[in-house]
Amino acid sequence: MISCEDCPLCEGRQNIVMPDGDPQSPVAFVGEAPGADEDRLGKPFVGKSGKVLSRLMEEVGLARSSVFITNTVKCRPPNNRDPTSKEMEACYPRLEQELKDRKLIIALGRSAAKDLIGRDVKMGSEANTMIPVMIAGNEIKVLIAYHPAATFYSRKALESLKNSIEIAKEYMPSK
Ligand code: URA
């Protein structure tokens, strides 16, 4: 994507943060929105949250380069606020195309889960539950997971996210 002015997030961005990883992967991780590092470098999950995600993937034995990684919105919201429903809606046609042929989608955090499932989730009781969702006419499993940033101060979130990544690994072709 070279340019986009579909929502006001275009006004403050440095870069449009397009997906990373294997475009053909059966497994996609969907984050909330780019942060400052992602905006600067134009890649998803390259900052502090990304480091946690990469480390957990390494511990589980799931190569980061073998999965698809994207965000609900491709541009950084000012001051790292949550993306609004309108902004997520404006970016959804792109996300839908990115996700329509996946076997499993891991929704990282409440914003991603809300965007994909269409309702608020309670992370404490719903993390690691699987919800079937229609995406561009295909039924796809969405796994609700903690956002990596939630693990900074919570052991429970860290262990839960690691478990989500273990579940994701089961959806990868065995070597
Ligand atoms: N947090 C997100 O949700 N996505 C990123 O790409 C980085 C941090």
JSON list of C-alpha atoms and ligand atoms in Angstrom, two decimals:
[
{"chain": "A", "resi": 1, "resn": "MET", "atom": "CA", "xyz": [0.00, 0.00, 0.00]},
{"chain": "A", "resi": 2, "resn": "ILE", "atom": "CA", "xyz": [1.60, 3.24, -1.11]},
{"chain": "A", "resi": 3, "resn": "SER", "atom": "CA", "xyz": [-0.91, 5.71, 0.28]},
{"chain": "A", "resi": 4, "resn": "CYS", "atom": "CA", "xyz": [-4.19, 5.64, 2.17]},
{"chain": "A", "resi": 5, "resn": "GLU", "atom": "CA", "xyz": [-6.40, 8.40, 3.50]},
{"chain": "A", "resi": 6, "resn": "ASP", "atom": "CA", "xyz": [-9.38, 6.26, 4.48]},
{"chain": "A", "resi": 7, "resn": "CYS", "atom": "CA", "xyz": [-9.29, 7.42, 8.12]},
{"chain": "A", "resi": 8, "resn": "PRO", "atom": "CA", "xyz": [-7.74, 10.25, 10.19]},
{"chain": "A", "resi": 9, "resn": "LEU", "atom": "CA", "xyz": [-4.82, 8.04, 11.33]},
{"chain": "A", "resi": 10, "resn": "CYS", "atom": "CA", "xyz": [-3.10, 8.97, 8.05]},
{"chain": "A", "resi": 11, "resn": "GLU", "atom": "CA", "xyz": [-2.49, 12.47, 9.46]},
{"chain": "A", "resi": 12, "resn": "GLY", "atom": "CA", "xyz": [0.00, 11.49, 12.16]},
{"chain": "A", "resi": 13, "resn": "ARG", "atom": "CA", "xyz": [1.76, 8.48, 10.72]},
{"chain": "A", "resi": 14, "resn": "GLN", "atom": "CA", "xyz": [5.33, 8.18, 9.48]},
{"chain": "A", "resi": 15, "resn": "ASN", "atom": "CA", "xyz": [4.78, 4.83, 7.77]},
{"chain": "A", "resi": 16, "resn": "ILE", "atom": "CA", "xyz": [1.91, 2.56, 6.84]},
{"chain": "A", "resi": 17, "resn": "VAL", "atom": "CA", "xyz": [2.76, -0.63, 8.72]},
{"chain": "A", "resi": 18, "resn": "MET", "atom": "CA", "xyz": [2.04, -3.52, 6.39]},
{"chain": "A", "resi": 19, "resn": "PRO", "atom": "CA", "xyz": [2.07, -7.20, 7.45]},
{"chain": "A", "resi": 20, "resn": "ASP", "atom": "CA", "xyz": [5.18, -9.23, 8.10]},
{"chain": "A", "resi": 21, "resn": "GLY", "atom": "CA", "xyz": [6.02, -12.92, 7.98]},
{"chain": "A", "resi": 22, "resn": "ASP", "atom": "CA", "xyz": [4.87, -15.62, 5.56]},
{"chain": "A", "resi": 23, "resn": "PRO", "atom": "CA", "xyz": [1.99, -14.39, 3.36]},
{"chain": "A", "resi": 24, "resn": "GLN", "atom": "CA", "xyz": [0.95, -18.04, 2.76]},
{"chain": "A", "resi": 25, "resn": "SER", "atom": "CA", "xyz": [0.96, -19.11, 6.41]},
{"chain": "A", "resi": 26, "resn": "PRO", "atom": "CA", "xyz": [-2.13, -20.93, 7.73]},
{"chain": "A", "resi": 27, "resn": "VAL", "atom": "CA", "xyz": [-1.68, -19.01, 10.99]},
{"chain": "A", "resi": 28, "resn": "ALA", "atom": "CA", "xyz": [-2.09, -15.23, 11.40]},
{"chain": "A", "resi": 29, "resn": "PHE", "atom": "CA", "xyz": [-1.45, -13.10, 14.48]},
{"chain": "A", "resi": 30, "resn": "VAL", "atom": "CA", "xyz": [-3.45, -9.87, 14.61]},
{"chain": "A", "resi": 31, "resn": "GLY", "atom": "CA", "xyz": [-2.33, -7.07, 16.94]},
{"chain": "A", "resi": 32, "resn": "GLU", "atom": "CA", "xyz": [-4.07, -3.86, 17.82]},
{"chain": "A", "resi": 33, "resn": "ALA", "atom": "CA", "xyz": [-2.18, -1.06, 16.09]},
{"chain": "A", "resi": 34, "resn": "PRO", "atom": "CA", "xyz": [1.39, 0.01, 15.33]},
{"chain": "A", "resi": 35, "resn": "GLY", "atom": "CA", "xyz": [3.27, 1.75, 18.14]},
{"chain": "A", "resi": 36, "resn": "ALA", "atom": "CA", "xyz": [6.09, 4.29, 17.87]},
{"chain": "A", "resi": 37, "resn": "ASP", "atom": "CA", "xyz": [8.78, 1.77, 16.83]},
{"chain": "A", "resi": 38, "resn": "GLU", "atom": "CA", "xyz": [6.52, 0.15, 14.26]},
{"chain": "A", "resi": 39, "resn": "ASP", "atom": "CA", "xyz": [5.55, 3.55, 12.85]},
{"chain": "A", "resi": 40, "resn": "ARG", "atom": "CA", "xyz": [9.21, 4.51, 12.55]},
{"chain": "A", "resi": 41, "resn": "LEU", "atom": "CA", "xyz": [10.36, 1.23, 10.98]},
{"chain": "A", "resi": 42, "resn": "GLY", "atom": "CA", "xyz": [7.24, 0.33, 8.98]},
{"chain": "A", "resi": 43, "resn": "LYS", "atom": "CA", "xyz": [7.02, -3.22, 10.40]},
{"chain": "A", "resi": 44, "resn": "PRO", "atom": "CA", "xyz": [4.59, -4.77, 12.91]},
{"chain": "A", "resi": 45, "resn": "PHE", "atom": "CA", "xyz": [5.71, -5.89, 16.37]},
{"chain": "A", "resi": 46, "resn": "VAL", "atom": "CA", "xyz": [9.30, -4.66, 16.30]},
{"chain": "A", "resi": 47, "resn": "GLY", "atom": "CA", "xyz": [9.17, -2.78, 19.63]},
{"chain": "A", "resi": 48, "resn": "LYS", "atom": "CA", "xyz": [8.86, -3.96, 23.23]},
{"chain": "A", "resi": 49, "resn": "SER", "atom": "CA", "xyz": [5.68, -5.99, 22.62]},
{"chain": "A", "resi": 50, "resn": "GLY", "atom": "CA", "xyz": [7.24, -7.52, 19.54]},
{"chain": "A", "resi": 51, "resn": "LYS", "atom": "CA", "xyz": [10.27, -8.63, 21.53]},
{"chain": "A", "resi": 52, "resn": "VAL", "atom": "CA", "xyz": [8.00, -10.51, 23.97]},
{"chain": "A", "resi": 53, "resn": "LEU", "atom": "CA", "xyz": [6.10, -12.07, 21.08]},
{"chain": "A", "resi": 54, "resn": "SER", "atom": "CA", "xyz": [9.33, -13.15, 19.34]},
{"chain": "A", "resi": 55, "resn": "ARG", "atom": "CA", "xyz": [10.79, -14.56, 22.57]},
{"chain": "A", "resi": 56, "resn": "LEU", "atom": "CA", "xyz": [7.66, -16.60, 23.35]},
{"chain": "A", "resi": 57, "resn": "MET", "atom": "CA", "xyz": [7.57, -17.92, 19.77]},
{"chain": "A", "resi": 58, "resn": "GLU", "atom": "CA", "xyz": [11.18, -18.95, 20.09]},
{"chain": "A", "resi": 59, "resn": "GLU", "atom": "CA", "xyz": [10.50, -20.71, 23.42]},
{"chain": "A", "resi": 60, "resn": "VAL", "atom": "CA", "xyz": [7.59, -22.59, 21.88]},
{"chain": "A", "resi": 61, "resn": "GLY", "atom": "CA", "xyz": [9.51, -23.43, 18.70]},
{"chain": "A", "resi": 62, "resn": "LEU", "atom": "CA", "xyz": [7.31, -21.53, 16.28]},
{"chain": "A", "resi": 63, "resn": "ALA", "atom": "CA", "xyz": [9.43, -19.57, 13.80]},
{"chain": "A", "resi": 64, "resn": "ARG", "atom": "CA", "xyz": [8.25, -15.98, 13.61]},
{"chain": "A", "resi": 65, "resn": "SER", "atom": "CA", "xyz": [9.02, -15.95, 9.88]},
{"chain": "A", "resi": 66, "resn": "SER", "atom": "CA", "xyz": [6.64, -18.90, 9.35]},
{"chain": "A", "resi": 67, "resn": "VAL", "atom": "CA", "xyz": [3.51, -17.07, 10.52]},
{"chain": "A", "resi": 68, "resn": "PHE", "atom": "CA", "xyz": [1.69, -13.99, 9.21]},
{"chain": "A", "resi": 69, "resn": "ILE", "atom": "CA", "xyz": [1.68, -10.92, 11.46]},
{"chain": "A", "resi": 70, "resn": "THR", "atom": "CA", "xyz": [-0.58, -7.91, 11.04]},
{"chain": "A", "resi": 71, "resn": "ASN", "atom": "CA", "xyz": [-2.67, -5.33, 12.92]},
{"chain": "A", "resi": 72, "resn": "THR", "atom": "CA", "xyz": [-6.32, -4.23, 12.93]},
{"chain": "A", "resi": 73, "resn": "VAL", "atom": "CA", "xyz": [-5.19, -0.81, 11.68]},
{"chain": "A", "resi": 74, "resn": "LYS", "atom": "CA", "xyz": [-2.04, -0.14, 9.69]},
{"chain": "A", "resi": 75, "resn": "CYS", "atom": "CA", "xyz": [-1.29, 3.33, 11.02]},
{"chain": "A", "resi": 76, "resn": "ARG", "atom": "CA", "xyz": [-0.28, 4.42, 14.52]},
{"chain": "A", "resi": 77, "resn": "PRO", "atom": "CA", "xyz": [-3.00, 6.06, 16.62]},
{"chain": "A", "resi": 78, "resn": "PRO", "atom": "CA", "xyz": [-1.78, 9.28, 18.31]},
{"chain": "A", "resi": 79, "resn": "ASN", "atom": "CA", "xyz": [-0.21, 8.72, 21.76]},
{"chain": "A", "resi": 80, "resn": "ASN", "atom": "CA", "xyz": [-0.77, 4.97, 21.36]},
{"chain": "A", "resi": 81, "resn": "ARG", "atom": "CA", "xyz": [-4.45, 5.25, 22.15]},
{"chain": "A", "resi": 82, "resn": "ASP", "atom": "CA", "xyz": [-6.71, 2.33, 21.18]},
{"chain": "A", "resi": 83, "resn": "PRO", "atom": "CA", "xyz": [-7.93, 2.48, 17.58]},
{"chain": "A", "resi": 84, "resn": "THR", "atom": "CA", "xyz": [-11.59, 3.55, 17.40]},
{"chain": "A", "resi": 85, "resn": "SER", "atom": "CA", "xyz": [-14.30, 1.32, 15.94]},
{"chain": "A", "resi": 86, "resn": "LYS", "atom": "CA", "xyz": [-14.49, 3.71, 12.97]},
{"chain": "A", "resi": 87, "resn": "GLU", "atom": "CA", "xyz": [-10.76, 3.42, 12.30]},
{"chain": "A", "resi": 88, "resn": "MET", "atom": "CA", "xyz": [-10.88, -0.38, 12.57]},
{"chain": "A", "resi": 89, "resn": "GLU", "atom": "CA", "xyz": [-13.88, -0.40, 10.23]},
{"chain": "A", "resi": 90, "resn": "ALA", "atom": "CA", "xyz": [-12.04, 1.75, 7.69]},
{"chain": "A", "resi": 91, "resn": "CYS", "atom": "CA", "xyz": [-9.12, -0.70, 7.69]},
{"chain": "A", "resi": 92, "resn": "TYR", "atom": "CA", "xyz": [-11.25, -3.88, 7.83]},
{"chain": "A", "resi": 93, "resn": "PRO", "atom": "CA", "xyz": [-11.48, -4.53, 4.05]},
{"chain": "A", "resi": 94, "resn": "ARG", "atom": "CA", "xyz": [-7.68, -4.86, 4.02]},
{"chain": "A", "resi": 95, "resn": "LEU", "atom": "CA", "xyz": [-7.63, -7.09, 7.09]},
{"chain": "A", "resi": 96, "resn": "GLU", "atom": "CA", "xyz": [-10.37, -9.26, 5.59]},
{"chain": "A", "resi": 97, "resn": "GLN", "atom": "CA", "xyz": [-8.31, -9.87, 2.45]},
{"chain": "A", "resi": 98, "resn": "GLU", "atom": "CA", "xyz": [-5.26, -10.66, 4.57]},
{"chain": "A", "resi": 99, "resn": "LEU", "atom": "CA", "xyz": [-7.11, -13.19, 6.71]},
{"chain": "A", "resi": 100, "resn": "LYS", "atom": "CA", "xyz": [-9.71, -14.85, 4.51]},
{"chain": "A", "resi": 101, "resn": "ASP", "atom": "CA", "xyz": [-7.71, -18.00, 3.73]},
{"chain": "A", "resi": 102, "resn": "ARG", "atom": "CA", "xyz": [-6.10, -18.66, 7.13]},
{"chain": "A", "resi": 103, "resn": "LYS", "atom": "CA", "xyz": [-6.78, -21.74, 9.24]},
{"chain": "A", "resi": 104, "resn": "LEU", "atom": "CA", "xyz": [-6.32, -19.96, 12.56]},
{"chain": "A", "resi": 105, "resn": "ILE", "atom": "CA", "xyz": [-6.21, -16.33, 13.60]},
{"chain": "A", "resi": 106, "resn": "ILE", "atom": "CA", "xyz": [-4.78, -15.31, 16.98]},
{"chain": "A", "resi": 107, "resn": "ALA", "atom": "CA", "xyz": [-6.43, -12.08, 18.13]},
{"chain": "A", "resi": 108, "resn": "LEU", "atom": "CA", "xyz": [-3.84, -10.38, 20.32]},
{"chain": "A", "resi": 109, "resn": "GLY", "atom": "CA", "xyz": [-5.69, -8.29, 22.87]},
{"chain": "A", "resi": 110, "resn": "ARG", "atom": "CA", "xyz": [-9.17, -6.86, 23.30]},
{"chain": "A", "resi": 111, "resn": "SER", "atom": "CA", "xyz": [-9.16, -4.48, 20.32]},
{"chain": "A", "resi": 112, "resn": "ALA", "atom": "CA", "xyz": [-8.19, -7.23, 17.87]},
{"chain": "A", "resi": 113, "resn": "ALA", "atom": "CA", "xyz": [-10.70, -9.62, 19.42]},
{"chain": "A", "resi": 114, "resn": "LYS", "atom": "CA", "xyz": [-13.47, -7.01, 19.21]},
{"chain": "A", "resi": 115, "resn": "ASP", "atom": "CA", "xyz": [-12.62, -6.19, 15.59]},
{"chain": "A", "resi": 116, "resn": "LEU", "atom": "CA", "xyz": [-12.66, -9.85, 14.56]},
{"chain": "A", "resi": 117, "resn": "ILE", "atom": "CA", "xyz": [-15.43, -11.27, 16.73]},
{"chain": "A", "resi": 118, "resn": "GLY", "atom": "CA", "xyz": [-17.65, -8.22, 16.81]},
{"chain": "A", "resi": 119, "resn": "ARG", "atom": "CA", "xyz": [-18.12, -7.92, 20.58]},
{"chain": "A", "resi": 120, "resn": "ASP", "atom": "CA", "xyz": [-16.19, -7.05, 23.72]},
{"chain": "A", "resi": 121, "resn": "VAL", "atom": "CA", "xyz": [-14.30, -9.94, 25.28]},
{"chain": "A", "resi": 122, "resn": "LYS", "atom": "CA", "xyz": [-13.33, -10.58, 28.90]},
{"chain": "A", "resi": 123, "resn": "MET", "atom": "CA", "xyz": [-9.71, -11.62, 28.64]},
{"chain": "A", "resi": 124, "resn": "GLY", "atom": "CA", "xyz": [-9.61, -13.08, 32.15]},
{"chain": "A", "resi": 125, "resn": "SER", "atom": "CA", "xyz": [-12.20, -15.72, 31.33]},
{"chain": "A", "resi": 126, "resn": "GLU", "atom": "CA", "xyz": [-12.03, -15.93, 27.53]},
{"chain": "A", "resi": 127, "resn": "ALA", "atom": "CA", "xyz": [-8.30, -16.09, 26.73]},
{"chain": "A", "resi": 128, "resn": "ASN", "atom": "CA", "xyz": [-7.55, -19.23, 24.73]},
{"chain": "A", "resi": 129, "resn": "THR", "atom": "CA", "xyz": [-11.11, -19.84, 23.71]},
{"chain": "A", "resi": 130, "resn": "MET", "atom": "CA", "xyz": [-11.75, -20.40, 20.03]},
{"chain": "A", "resi": 131, "resn": "ILE", "atom": "CA", "xyz": [-14.56, -18.58, 18.23]},
{"chain": "A", "resi": 132, "resn": "PRO", "atom": "CA", "xyz": [-15.63, -19.40, 14.66]},
{"chain": "A", "resi": 133, "resn": "VAL", "atom": "CA", "xyz": [-15.96, -16.20, 12.62]},
{"chain": "A", "resi": 134, "resn": "MET", "atom": "CA", "xyz": [-17.09, -15.59, 9.03]},
{"chain": "A", "resi": 135, "resn": "ILE", "atom": "CA", "xyz": [-14.40, -13.73, 7.11]},
{"chain": "A", "resi": 136, "resn": "ALA", "atom": "CA", "xyz": [-15.11, -12.95, 3.44]},
{"chain": "A", "resi": 137, "resn": "GLY", "atom": "CA", "xyz": [-17.48, -15.93, 3.30]},
{"chain": "A", "resi": 138, "resn": "ASN", "atom": "CA", "xyz": [-15.11, -18.41, 5.00]},
{"chain": "A", "resi": 139, "resn": "GLU", "atom": "CA", "xyz": [-15.55, -19.74, 8.52]},
{"chain": "A", "resi": 140, "resn": "ILE", "atom": "CA", "xyz": [-12.25, -19.23, 10.33]},
{"chain": "A", "resi": 141, "resn": "LYS", "atom": "CA", "xyz": [-11.26, -19.99, 13.90]},
{"chain": "A", "resi": 142, "resn": "VAL", "atom": "CA", "xyz": [-10.25, -17.00, 15.99]},
{"chain": "A", "resi": 143, "resn": "LEU", "atom": "CA", "xyz": [-8.31, -17.69, 19.17]},
{"chain": "A", "resi": 144, "resn": "ILE", "atom": "CA", "xyz": [-8.68, -14.99, 21.83]},
{"chain": "A", "resi": 145, "resn": "ALA", "atom": "CA", "xyz": [-5.28, -14.19, 23.35]},
{"chain": "A", "resi": 146, "resn": "TYR", "atom": "CA", "xyz": [-3.64, -11.66, 25.65]},
{"chain": "A", "resi": 147, "resn": "HIS", "atom": "CA", "xyz": [-1.79, -8.81, 23.98]},
{"chain": "A", "resi": 148, "resn": "PRO", "atom": "CA", "xyz": [2.00, -9.10, 24.53]},
{"chain": "A", "resi": 149, "resn": "ALA", "atom": "CA", "xyz": [1.94, -5.74, 26.37]},
{"chain": "A", "resi": 150, "resn": "ALA", "atom": "CA", "xyz": [-0.37, -7.29, 28.97]},
{"chain": "A", "resi": 151, "resn": "THR", "atom": "CA", "xyz": [2.42, -9.71, 29.88]},
{"chain": "A", "resi": 152, "resn": "PHE", "atom": "CA", "xyz": [4.82, -6.99, 31.07]},
{"chain": "A", "resi": 153, "resn": "TYR", "atom": "CA", "xyz": [3.37, -7.06, 34.58]},
{"chain": "A", "resi": 154, "resn": "SER", "atom": "CA", "xyz": [1.29, -10.23, 34.62]},
{"chain": "A", "resi": 155, "resn": "ARG", "atom": "CA", "xyz": [2.64, -13.75, 34.91]},
{"chain": "A", "resi": 156, "resn": "LYS", "atom": "CA", "xyz": [-0.85, -15.09, 34.21]},
{"chain": "A", "resi": 157, "resn": "ALA", "atom": "CA", "xyz": [-1.03, -13.17, 30.92]},
{"chain": "A", "resi": 158, "resn": "LEU", "atom": "CA", "xyz": [2.47, -14.34, 29.99]},
{"chain": "A", "resi": 159, "resn": "GLU", "atom": "CA", "xyz": [1.66, -17.99, 30.57]},
{"chain": "A", "resi": 160, "resn": "SER", "atom": "CA", "xyz": [-1.67, -17.65, 28.80]},
{"chain": "A", "resi": 161, "resn": "LEU", "atom": "CA", "xyz": [-0.07, -16.02, 25.74]},
{"chain": "A", "resi": 162, "resn": "LYS", "atom": "CA", "xyz": [2.58, -18.74, 25.63]},
{"chain": "A", "resi": 163, "resn": "ASN", "atom": "CA", "xyz": [-0.22, -21.28, 25.67]},
{"chain": "A", "resi": 164, "resn": "SER", "atom": "CA", "xyz": [-1.91, -19.42, 22.76]},
{"chain": "A", "resi": 165, "resn": "ILE", "atom": "CA", "xyz": [1.30, -19.71, 20.77]},
{"chain": "A", "resi": 166, "resn": "GLU", "atom": "CA", "xyz": [1.49, -23.43, 21.57]},
{"chain": "A", "resi": 167, "resn": "ILE", "atom": "CA", "xyz": [-2.05, -23.79, 20.19]},
{"chain": "A", "resi": 168, "resn": "ALA", "atom": "CA", "xyz": [-1.04, -21.79, 17.09]},
{"chain": "A", "resi": 169, "resn": "LYS", "atom": "CA", "xyz": [1.87, -24.16, 16.50]},
{"chain": "A", "resi": 170, "resn": "GLU", "atom": "CA", "xyz": [-0.57, -27.08, 16.21]},
{"chain": "A", "resi": 171, "resn": "TYR", "atom": "CA", "xyz": [-2.09, -25.41, 13.15]},
{"chain": "A", "resi": 172, "resn": "MET", "atom": "CA", "xyz": [1.22, -25.28, 11.31]},
{"chain": "A", "resi": 173, "resn": "PRO", "atom": "CA", "xyz": [2.11, -28.04, 8.86]},
{"chain": "A", "resi": 174, "resn": "SER", "atom": "CA", "xyz": [4.34, -30.59, 10.60]},
{"chain": "A", "resi": 175, "resn": "LYS", "atom": "CA", "xyz": [7.85, -30.85, 9.24]},
{"chain": "B", "resi": 1, "resn": "URA", "atom": "N1", "xyz": [1.32, -3.50, 19.46]},
{"chain": "B", "resi": 1, "resn": "URA", "atom": "C1", "xyz": [0.47, -3.94, 18.51]},
{"chain": "B", "resi": 1, "resn": "URA", "atom": "O1", "xyz": [-0.68, -4.24, 18.78]},
{"chain": "B", "resi": 1, "resn": "URA", "atom": "N2", "xyz": [0.94, -4.06, 17.27]},
{"chain": "B", "resi": 1, "resn": "URA", "atom": "C2", "xyz": [2.20, -3.77, 16.93]},
{"chain": "B", "resi": 1, "resn": "URA", "atom": "O2", "xyz": [2.54, -3.93, 15.75]},
{"chain": "B", "resi": 1, "resn": "URA", "atom": "C3", "xyz": [3.05, -3.33, 17.94]},
{"chain": "B", "resi": 1, "resn": "URA", "atom": "C4", "xyz": [2.60, -3.20, 19.20]}
]
